[in-house]
Each structure stands twice: as structure tokens, then as C-alpha cells.
């Protein structure tokens, strides 16, 4: 039942599929040669397995405890684990060396954060949010702000949060009411209530830096009148140390289905002192620096919970003796066979492997493009990589969390009745994972972002460039017999995705409800295509090893799981395409009072 | 957020689709004319809405409380509600008049129990289990046993349970170790531990009658050596009143993800006194009387949680203002439109309606066959009805719980962040519903029952008779233009199901793992076909009304939801068929240590 960090999988993808060593000439990559990366991930995996995983159930059972003095205590052991993490320097892995970070490529950090999240999702959110807030300050802050906040957030001495939601306002940020009034000295008084603020208050850091969306007096209505403010819990003194306590407080915790170890706070700002981050009324754009990073991070969480739940289910299936194989006993001397012999149990575990192994590759492939978008000297590479990041972020967020939740639910199913009890970890994985489909923009919002914004931007440049890349791969490998089923599968699903894309272009413009009605099925079709591409890339890398005489079963198994993906997951493409092409008519046919 | 009993839906199905009034000449049906049934369901709906629903969240939050004296207190209010239920005579609805029951057809009881379960699943399990235990005693008990137990279980003065599972033994009942030793006076001493015993101990009834699977000394190994025993908590005295306390106890409660209001007990039997129910070593067959009833009941639970969750989501979607319709403001004077205007929100609600409305019809249609199997004077009708009950039970259990859980998850998604908090009911519905995929035989076990037992029994008579019925409907309605899409959809999916059936017949015999590998996709294809048939029947009934000039939007809406089903759910048939035809090769390709 113990979590085992899948470092072998990460290393295979980074070294053999993405060829990380081929990027040594890019800034930051010189230190990220695979031998080093493997060492880092090995150590990171041990930290996740040994320090974070044992606290996962504790965090779930105990939860965070709010006191009437507005303090929040994290579960037993979190503080110590946090300090170990800070001391080991894990948080700084992907951060800017200018602020004390290690400057490794983001792709390495994604691999590390998957392990953190698998081991303890609620815990992993504390550093995750801090990193996001740091990124926004680094992107939009003045030199003074960066100097003041970034180093302490890179070292994780200080925490960070994002404050968007208010009771009347979630997805529709135009409805924000929190007010900001200028003090005349460059600072502002921030007043309002924010809800569902993850890590809004806790006992892990000496300060917490809140990034708060608010409206300046006289600002335009809607999303064009929203600014972003830095509102520290303790106002830094002249030496940059935590000084006066700001007039903000966590006035309560949300009772939630999962992630009990993370404090989900109701935050009250009573003329709290804050400073503008970036330009007036341009807060949303900057918040989306943080949000896009967070969205990719949520995709990682979905995958990570799926991985942890899969591992628990696989261990259970090998251990639990019940019934006999349909093809004759496989454990004849025992009272029954392990349930792994039953095809329907295999189905659930293989479904999981087929998604997890390729989903991980899809995440790392995308994260590598994030690195290229920032670091490549080639303008064309930067543009394409940046296009891909924009295009894939909603796909990864929604597809991997939908599938991650499905895997968690299947993992519970493999456990049978045990899975429904809280003595086994399946329930926590399922409950924790469920939030990933909702926060940082519900999966429906991701699907709308994909079809309404990402597809169309720059005349469809991003998706056309993705199609061209897939066509290129198919053409290049058309005559590789060992790879044929993968190439054929990819070509087929790519054709369907293209068909769906053209359908959207024609029908979404005509009636935008058609785009909305198609969005989720389109996103899933996109996700499947992404996985098909990853399976083709992985099969190619594995086949090369096999052809070279490598007998490590890792490579043969990789091809086998890929074949299962082609058999058992790819057929879903048809139904997604058929559904989305029916448009919005029957979906919108009922009057509101018929619901 | 309040649950509203869908009596209009029940009445439409019973009166206009199933034509209950046409069965007046059958035993028990004379009192079940639709005017009476409508009154009963109206009253039952009020009971569910007014008495049970308000206790649902209480039960979840408070749970059952075990004390070291081995007593269990149900949540506040459960006792009073239980007594109200007993006084109103609700439990006796479908029970045998010989024991004080009202003798109404089971189909009416299914409609009532759906409402009970939607309002409060954990509560509804207490009477549900009692009814199952009563049925087993009525089926297999001696006259004396029936006289002693049945009346008090029909009135629900006494509760009932089923005791199958032991720590080492769940699905594989051959592994049971609980022992029974004859006392020589016709009674037995029962010793062993049973786990996950729903309603094993509580404070709602003056006695609890446990039906316990155990092994007699010297009984054959495996399932052929299992007997069933009646083991009362209090041994009835000479007057049939609760007498001496038996040596059995609830030694603890299971901590679970949901259904906190139902006591899931660890039961310890220490030479407890029991009496054989039915024949020695034939306990499983009798337990399956109870089990089959329970399986249909679990299908009802899946649907019922889906219904309740759907209702909460629809209310939220009409109430929550966020964003604007893609086709222009629909609530221009408000700050935003209700989220019901967004196609992707509609998608989730329409998916729910398309499954719930036809799933309910499928349940009632099957339950009516259950009545016909017992009560029809025509041997051929009885045989066909009994075949259908056997065939459809695993389909309804697994398909409706899989889909019910999906609906609960979508309902949470419609709620956005609110859904993940425990302030809204979505989390409880999702958590409660999740057990329905597991207990009374996991959904994978249902799928195996379908492909391994039900399909093949009597040379495939049941499924062939179902195909013939569908063909008959298609032929009969082939020229009805208004019905054309429904008839075409049904013909198409029936063709696919038949294709899958033939594939199974050919390939499942060759290699039983092929049957196992296909089972879940085949069951889902079967479920879809069942829904397609129900939609065709409902559309026909609704079209008849519309053609007759009925302007009630209920009928037009019914057709609209049916069209959505054809557009958006039926396409899943293709992928199920494609997947199942790939067989077991890739599914079974990995060695155990590759997991």
C-alpha cells in the first residue's frame, strides 16, 4: 500500500523519449543532464515516499484546525516535513537562480511535483501555490517587489496564495466586489471577503503573501476593472523581515470532501494594506500567469492521484485471494487466486496504466515546450512552443483530472468493499482527486477555453502546427513495421480530431452554442490524440531498445501497455466525434422550467 | 436544494408506458389500479420529502455511534422517522397479505423505494434489508419459521440482515469459515466473524433477525458446503416476543466514505443460537433470493442518488448567476445569467435526465416482469418474465450504479467549488452512491454473471427472447414517422448488442478470458440497448398524447430528452462494441510483476 515514486518512468520519458540531453546548449539545461536529473528525481522520490506519504492519511483524518484567534494549525507532522523540504532545497528546483533558485528546467520540476502530489496532495499544494505566486511577482513585480518577495518565496520561507473567488463570483471574475482604495503613499487599503483560499492561513511559514484581485475606486465594470495586489500577512519591515500584522484574517475553514490537510480559508480583508502588482486594471492578465501554471499543476495532481490510487489497487489485486482464474487455478496451492487473474480487474488496472504512462509523457512533453518557449534561441521554436503551451494547458488540466478521477474510482472498485472503508487509501485518493476537476477553472471552463480561445487564436496556428507535427511523425514512421499499429492508430485519431476541428470551425461560428455543446467531447478527443502520440513516441523509443537487444522487460511491457491503449481506449474517439457533431440543438431544447 | 419526489414520472411510466391498469385480472393487481397507485405514490413521496430528506445530512454528519456495550445509536431523528414509517405501513406495501402485507405488486414498491432512497439512502437500507431477509424466510422457511418471523418483519417491528462477508471472503463465498454445530434440539451454535454487515446493530427495532451463512461440521469444501441460518438478536420466547439475548454482538463499526447513517457492523458470533433456514448445504441458493432482490434494490439506489444529485444540480444551475450566454444575455437585468444557459452545464444535466428517465422505466419494466413471473396465469408469460428478471438484474445493478455515480459526479461539477464543500448536498450524494457500485456483488461480478451465466442459461433463451421483442417493436413501428429516430436508434443498437452477443458466444467458449475481458463493455452495451428501448416506448406513449392534442409540455419534453439520448448517449455503443471485440490478449499480456 506504500507509494513508490515512479522514477524509472520519468527517466525513460526524459532520457529516451524527450532526449533531454539533446538540449544541453539551452540556458538552464546544462545542469540538467540526465545523470544529474536521475539523481535528483531519485532523491526527490525518496523524500516523497519517506517523508510525505506517511503523512497523507494523518492529514486526511486530522485535517486543519482553525482557532477563534484566526490561526490555523496544519495536521501533525506537516510542519516538520515542510521544514525538511525547505532545508533540502526542493522548492527551489525550478526557480530563478537570481532569487536563489536552482534554475533547473520546469520539466524536471513537473516530475518532482508529481511525486509530491502522489505522496500527499494536500501538502503539495502549499509549495505549489507559493511557486505560482512567486511566478506572478517575478513576471509583473517592480524590481523592489521582486527583491523583497521573490527570494523568500523561492526558499519557501514565505508562502503565497491566490485570492480570486468571492461568494457571488467564481468563474465570472467580472463580478468581483473586493475594493482597493489608494492611501496616497503608493499603498492601498483592501477590503472584502475571499472564499476557498487554499493555504490562506497556516503554521508552516513565517509570512504569507496573498495576491488579491480587487477593484480600484472608479475602475471600469467587469473584468477590465480588476487589479492585482500584493497583500502580506505581516507587512515587511525596513529589513524585509515580517513586521506589523496586516488587517486580514482567516475567519473560517471550509468543510470539504477531501484535501483535508490543506487549509481552504475564508479570508476577510478589512482595509488591509496592499501594493499594486503590475498595472492598474490589468490584474487578470497577471493572475493568469499564476493561473496557467496552476492549471498545469492541477493536471499533474489528477495524474498523481491516479498514480497513487493505481499503485494501491495493483498491490491489493496481487495480495487479495478470491476466486479462481477462468482459465484454471494460478495459485493452486493457495485457497484462491489473487484477483489480478480476473480480466475485469486487469481491465481497470490496464486502463490506468494506459492513461498514466502516456499522460505523464504528455505532461512532460508539454512542460518541455514551456522551457523551450522561454529559453530557445530560435524565435520559431519559441513561438511554436508557446503556442503548444497555450493549446495543451486546458487539455492536460481537464483530461488528466477527468481520467485521474476515473482511475481513482476504478482503484476503489478493485479494492471491493475494502475500498469504501477508510482503512484503505482508495477513498482518500478519490476524495482528494475530485477537487482537481473543479478548481483553477472547472473542466467545462477548460473545454470552453480550448474551443473558444486556444483553437482560434492566431488563425488556428497552434492546432495546425500540432497536426503538421503528427503528420510528420506518421510520414516518417510509415514504413516501420514494428511501429505500424501505433502509427496507424495515431493517424486515425488525428484524422478524427481534425474532422472535429473543422466541424467546430464551421458550426461554432454559425452558432456559438455549437462550440459550447461540443467542447467537452472535443477536449477528450484532443486528450486521446495527445496520448496516442505519446504512445507512438514511447513505443518507438522502446522498440529501438528491443531492436538493439535490450532484454529489460520494461521496454516490452511499454509496448504491451501501448497495444492495450490502442485496443481499449482509442475506440472512444469515435463516440466523442459522433456526439460533438450532433451540435447544440437537442442539448438546448428544453425550457429552463423543464429541469 | 430540497428533494422533490418524481411521482409524475412514475405515474407516466406505470400508466402510459407499462399500462398497469391492463393487468387488473392478475393476483395483487386488482388493488393496484393507477388511481390508487398514484395516491399511494403521492403520499409516499410526501413522506420521503417531508420526513426522510431532512434527516439525510444529519445522518451523514453524525453517523451511527457504537458504544462499548456493543449497542449502536442511529443518528438523531432516525428512530422517530422509522416509527412514523412503520405506523404509516409503508414497509408492508409489497409484502404478502398472509403476513399482514398489502400485497401490492413489486413494481409499486420499487417506485416507492426509489423515493425513500433518494431522500435518505442510509435510512432506506434498514427497511430494504429487512424486506430482503423476510423474502428469504418466506421462500425457504418452515411454516413455523414463517409464522414466527414474517409478520414482525413485514410490519418492520423486527429488522433483518444478511451476513455473508468475512475478512478473507467476499465475492468468493467458498472461503467462508463461520461454523455451525448442531445442538441436537434442532438448533445450532454459530461461531465466527462477519464484516460489513449493514444494519447489523441499531436502535430502530426491538429485534434483529440475522441470516448468516455458515459451514456445518463435515460439510463439503467450497460453496457446496454452505448453509443459511436464522440467528435472532433476541431469541423469541414461547409467545414469539423477544426473549433471551443471543451470544452475538456488534463489536465495531466500519469507518466509511459514505452512508454514515447506516451502521456497517463487524458482527461476532460466539456460539450464538441459530436455526437452519432451508436445506443443509443449500444456503447459497436461498441467500440468492435475498441477493437478487438486493441487487435490483442497489440498482434503484444508484438511480435514486443520481436523481437526488441531479435535482440539486438543476436547482443550483437555475439559481447561480455567472457569466453570460454565448448567444447573448438571457438575464440582461441581472449581474449575470444563470449557469443553466451554458451548453456544457446543460450537457451534464441532460446526460442525467436521459439516463434517469429511461433508467427508471427500465427498472419498473423489469420489476413488472418480476410480478408477472410470480402472478401470471400463463406459463409462457411466467417463463419469459422470469428469464427477463434473471437477465436484467445484473444489467440494472451495474449499469444504473455506474451511471448513477457518473451523474452524482457531474452534479458536483455543476456546483463548481460549492459542490466540493459539505455545505451543499453534492458531496454526500457522490459519497453515498459510491458503495452501490461495490456491494451485493461488485459491478465486475455483475458483468461476469451476465456473460458467464445469464446469457448462456437455457441455450440463450432469455436474450433471444429479448431480441425478438425488440425486433417486434421495430417492425411494428417501422412506419411511424414521428417515432422514426427512436425506432432507427433502437434497431441500430440492438444490432450492435446482437453482434457483441455472437462475438461472445464464439470467443468466450474458446477462451473464457475473452468473456471476462468483454464483460463490462458488453454490460454497458446491454444497458444502452435497454435505455434505447425504454426511450422508444416512452416516446411512443408521449407522441400518442401529442397526436391526441395534449398540450402538457411534459410530453413534448419527454420526446426532447429522448432525442438528446439518441444524439449524445447512444454513440457510446460503438466504442463498447469495438473494445469488447479486441478480446483478452492485450488485457492479459503483462506478467503480474509488471503491475
Short mmCIF file of C-alpha atoms in Angstrom, two decimals, chain A residues 47-282:
data_model
loop_
_atom_site.label_atom_id
_atom_site.label_comp_id
_atom_site.label_asym_id
_atom_site.label_seq_id
_atom_site.Cartn_x
_atom_site.Cartn_y
_atom_site.Cartn_z
CA UNK A 47 11.58 12.35 0.07
CA UNK A 48 8.05 11.84 -1.28
CA UNK A 49 7.97 8.19 -0.24
CA UNK A 50 9.62 8.55 3.11
CA UNK A 51 8.52 11.91 4.44
CA UNK A 52 5.33 12.99 2.69
CA UNK A 53 3.47 9.75 2.01
CA UNK A 54 3.33 8.68 5.67
CA UNK A 55 1.57 11.96 6.50
CA UNK A 56 -1.13 11.60 3.86
CA UNK A 57 -3.67 9.69 5.91
CA UNK A 58 -2.88 11.75 9.01
CA UNK A 59 -3.69 14.92 7.10
CA UNK A 60 -6.95 13.43 5.87
CA UNK A 61 -8.12 12.23 9.26
CA UNK A 62 -6.98 15.19 11.31
CA UNK A 63 -7.42 17.99 8.83
CA UNK A 64 -6.51 21.60 9.51
CA UNK A 65 -7.80 23.15 12.71
CA UNK A 66 -8.98 26.72 12.89
CA UNK A 67 -8.96 28.62 16.17
CA UNK A 68 -11.03 31.64 17.15
CA UNK A 69 -7.84 33.74 17.15
CA UNK A 70 -7.89 33.14 13.38
CA UNK A 71 -4.88 30.87 13.35
CA UNK A 72 -4.81 27.57 11.53
CA UNK A 73 -2.84 24.53 12.65
CA UNK A 74 -1.82 22.08 9.95
CA UNK A 75 -2.00 18.36 10.70
CA UNK A 76 0.61 16.75 12.94
CA UNK A 77 3.87 16.27 11.13
CA UNK A 78 3.26 18.78 8.32
CA UNK A 79 5.42 21.46 9.93
CA UNK A 80 8.37 19.18 10.35
CA UNK A 81 8.02 17.82 6.81
CA UNK A 82 7.80 21.36 5.47
CA UNK A 83 10.99 22.35 7.20
CA UNK A 84 12.75 19.27 5.89
CA UNK A 85 11.58 20.20 2.42
CA UNK A 86 12.84 23.76 2.75
CA UNK A 87 16.17 22.65 4.14
CA UNK A 88 16.69 20.15 1.35
CA UNK A 89 16.02 22.94 -1.13
CA UNK A 90 13.35 21.01 -3.02
CA UNK A 91 11.10 24.00 -3.58
CA UNK A 92 13.81 25.95 -5.34
CA UNK A 93 14.33 23.31 -8.01
CA UNK A 94 12.79 25.17 -10.92
CA UNK A 95 13.12 28.72 -9.63
CA UNK A 96 15.24 31.58 -10.92
CA UNK A 97 18.87 31.49 -9.72
CA UNK A 98 18.65 35.30 -9.48
CA UNK A 99 16.48 34.72 -6.42
CA UNK A 100 18.28 31.71 -5.05
CA UNK A 101 16.60 29.06 -7.18
CA UNK A 102 18.37 26.16 -8.81
CA UNK A 103 17.21 27.17 -12.26
CA UNK A 104 16.50 23.68 -13.49
CA UNK A 105 14.09 23.31 -16.40
CA UNK A 106 10.40 23.30 -15.46
CA UNK A 107 10.14 19.82 -16.93
CA UNK A 108 12.21 18.46 -14.05
CA UNK A 109 10.09 20.29 -11.52
CA UNK A 110 6.93 18.79 -13.02
CA UNK A 111 8.32 15.30 -12.50
CA UNK A 112 9.20 16.16 -8.92
CA UNK A 113 5.84 17.75 -8.19
CA UNK A 114 4.01 14.69 -9.49
CA UNK A 115 5.73 12.63 -6.81
CA UNK A 116 4.98 15.20 -4.11
CA UNK A 117 1.36 15.26 -5.12
CA UNK A 118 1.01 11.47 -5.28
CA UNK A 119 2.52 11.15 -1.85
CA UNK A 120 0.47 13.91 -0.27
CA UNK A 121 -1.70 16.13 -2.44
CA UNK A 122 -2.87 18.39 0.38
CA UNK A 123 0.72 19.00 1.48
CA UNK A 124 1.98 19.58 -2.06
CA UNK A 125 -0.47 22.43 -2.51
CA UNK A 126 1.39 24.65 -0.02
CA UNK A 127 4.62 24.84 -2.05
CA UNK A 128 2.64 24.70 -5.30
CA UNK A 129 0.70 27.86 -4.55
CA UNK A 130 3.79 29.65 -3.30
CA UNK A 131 5.57 28.88 -6.53
CA UNK A 132 2.64 30.25 -8.51
CA UNK A 133 2.54 33.49 -6.52
CA UNK A 134 6.31 33.83 -6.90
CA UNK A 135 5.95 33.44 -10.67
CA UNK A 136 3.37 36.22 -10.85
CA UNK A 137 5.53 38.58 -8.78
CA UNK A 138 8.58 37.70 -10.86
CA UNK A 139 6.61 38.39 -14.03
CA UNK A 140 4.78 41.56 -13.02
CA UNK A 141 6.52 43.00 -9.99
CA UNK A 142 8.74 46.06 -9.77
CA UNK A 143 12.42 45.47 -9.10
CA UNK A 144 11.83 46.40 -5.46
CA UNK A 145 8.92 43.99 -5.15
CA UNK A 146 10.89 41.19 -6.73
CA UNK A 147 13.84 41.83 -4.45
CA UNK A 148 11.59 41.92 -1.40
CA UNK A 149 9.41 38.90 -2.05
CA UNK A 150 10.99 36.53 -4.54
CA UNK A 151 13.97 35.23 -2.58
CA UNK A 152 11.85 34.35 0.46
CA UNK A 153 9.25 32.70 -1.72
CA UNK A 154 11.85 30.79 -3.69
CA UNK A 155 13.27 29.44 -0.44
CA UNK A 156 9.70 28.84 0.76
CA UNK A 157 10.36 30.72 3.99
CA UNK A 158 7.26 32.68 2.98
CA UNK A 159 4.12 31.19 1.50
CA UNK A 160 1.92 32.54 -1.27
CA UNK A 161 -1.74 32.36 -2.24
CA UNK A 162 -4.10 33.42 -4.99
CA UNK A 163 -7.31 35.22 -3.97
CA UNK A 164 -9.89 35.27 -6.73
CA UNK A 165 -13.20 33.80 -5.60
CA UNK A 166 -15.88 35.67 -3.69
CA UNK A 167 -19.27 34.29 -2.67
CA UNK A 168 -21.02 35.76 -5.71
CA UNK A 169 -18.14 35.31 -8.07
CA UNK A 170 -16.26 32.24 -9.20
CA UNK A 171 -15.70 31.65 -12.90
CA UNK A 172 -17.11 35.08 -13.72
CA UNK A 173 -14.41 37.31 -12.26
CA UNK A 174 -16.16 40.38 -13.64
CA UNK A 175 -18.40 40.19 -10.58
CA UNK A 176 -15.58 40.84 -8.09
CA UNK A 177 -16.50 43.34 -5.36
CA UNK A 178 -13.39 43.48 -3.18
CA UNK A 179 -12.30 47.12 -3.12
CA UNK A 180 -8.95 48.84 -3.18
CA UNK A 181 -8.54 52.47 -2.11
CA UNK A 182 -5.28 54.36 -2.60
CA UNK A 183 -3.58 55.59 0.56
CA UNK A 184 -1.63 58.18 -1.38
CA UNK A 185 1.74 56.72 -0.37
CA UNK A 186 1.77 54.02 -3.05
CA UNK A 187 -0.07 51.57 -0.85
CA UNK A 188 -3.76 50.65 -0.90
CA UNK A 189 -6.46 49.66 1.57
CA UNK A 190 -8.03 46.35 0.51
CA UNK A 191 -11.49 45.38 1.81
CA UNK A 192 -13.66 42.41 1.04
CA UNK A 193 -14.20 38.72 1.53
CA UNK A 194 -12.48 35.98 -0.47
CA UNK A 195 -13.51 32.36 -0.22
CA UNK A 196 -11.94 28.98 -0.98
CA UNK A 197 -8.43 30.37 -0.50
CA UNK A 198 -6.13 27.37 -0.44
CA UNK A 199 -3.31 27.75 2.10
CA UNK A 200 -4.78 31.14 3.08
CA UNK A 201 -3.61 30.64 6.66
CA UNK A 202 -1.37 28.01 8.24
CA UNK A 203 1.58 27.50 10.55
CA UNK A 204 4.20 26.43 8.02
CA UNK A 205 5.82 29.75 7.13
CA UNK A 206 6.71 32.97 8.92
CA UNK A 207 4.75 35.03 6.43
CA UNK A 208 2.08 34.52 3.75
CA UNK A 209 1.95 36.69 0.67
CA UNK A 210 -1.59 36.98 -0.66
CA UNK A 211 -2.16 38.00 -4.24
CA UNK A 212 -5.61 39.55 -4.22
CA UNK A 213 -7.85 40.58 -7.10
CA UNK A 214 -9.75 43.78 -6.27
CA UNK A 215 -11.38 46.77 -7.83
CA UNK A 216 -9.91 50.27 -7.60
CA UNK A 217 -12.36 53.12 -6.98
CA UNK A 218 -13.85 54.23 -10.26
CA UNK A 219 -12.49 51.25 -12.16
CA UNK A 220 -14.42 50.09 -15.23
CA UNK A 221 -17.14 47.48 -14.75
CA UNK A 222 -16.39 43.82 -15.33
CA UNK A 223 -13.07 42.15 -15.95
CA UNK A 224 -11.49 45.32 -17.36
CA UNK A 225 -11.60 46.92 -13.93
CA UNK A 226 -9.74 44.36 -11.89
CA UNK A 227 -6.30 44.92 -10.41
CA UNK A 228 -3.95 42.60 -8.59
CA UNK A 229 -2.48 43.42 -5.19
CA UNK A 230 0.26 42.02 -3.02
CA UNK A 231 -1.19 41.81 0.49
CA UNK A 232 1.23 40.27 3.00
CA UNK A 233 0.03 38.75 6.25
CA UNK A 234 2.88 40.53 8.02
CA UNK A 235 4.00 43.76 6.39
CA UNK A 236 7.72 43.50 5.71
CA UNK A 237 9.74 45.98 7.77
CA UNK A 238 12.64 48.02 6.50
CA UNK A 239 14.91 44.98 6.69
CA UNK A 240 12.49 42.85 4.75
CA UNK A 241 11.51 40.88 7.81
CA UNK A 242 7.89 40.20 8.81
CA UNK A 243 6.72 43.32 10.66
CA UNK A 244 3.30 44.67 11.57
CA UNK A 245 0.35 42.26 11.38
CA UNK A 246 -1.89 43.26 8.47
CA UNK A 247 -5.66 43.66 8.93
CA UNK A 248 -6.60 40.48 7.20
CA UNK A 249 -7.68 37.22 8.75
CA UNK A 250 -8.80 33.73 8.06
CA UNK A 251 -12.28 33.78 9.59
CA UNK A 252 -13.07 30.14 8.97
CA UNK A 253 -12.21 26.95 7.12
CA UNK A 254 -14.31 25.25 4.53
CA UNK A 255 -15.53 21.75 5.33
CA UNK A 256 -14.67 19.73 2.25
CA UNK A 257 -14.93 16.26 0.78
CA UNK A 258 -11.16 15.93 0.52
CA UNK A 259 -7.72 17.58 0.73
CA UNK A 260 -8.37 17.99 4.44
CA UNK A 261 -4.69 18.61 5.07
CA UNK A 262 -4.83 21.83 3.10
CA UNK A 263 -6.48 24.83 4.72
CA UNK A 264 -9.27 26.16 2.48
CA UNK A 265 -9.88 29.55 4.02
CA UNK A 266 -12.50 32.26 4.13
CA UNK A 267 -10.31 35.38 4.09
CA UNK A 268 -11.54 38.70 5.41
CA UNK A 269 -9.68 41.84 4.32
CA UNK A 270 -10.51 44.90 6.46
CA UNK A 271 -8.66 47.83 4.96
CA UNK A 272 -5.64 45.58 4.73
CA UNK A 273 -2.52 47.22 3.38
CA UNK A 274 -1.53 46.11 -0.09
CA UNK A 275 0.55 47.14 -3.08
CA UNK A 276 -0.40 47.07 -6.71
CA UNK A 277 1.23 44.26 -8.69
CA UNK A 278 1.59 45.21 -12.34
CA UNK A 279 -0.65 47.80 -13.97
CA UNK A 280 -3.96 49.18 -12.75
CA UNK A 281 -6.95 47.30 -14.14
CA UNK A 282 -4.68 44.72 -15.69
#
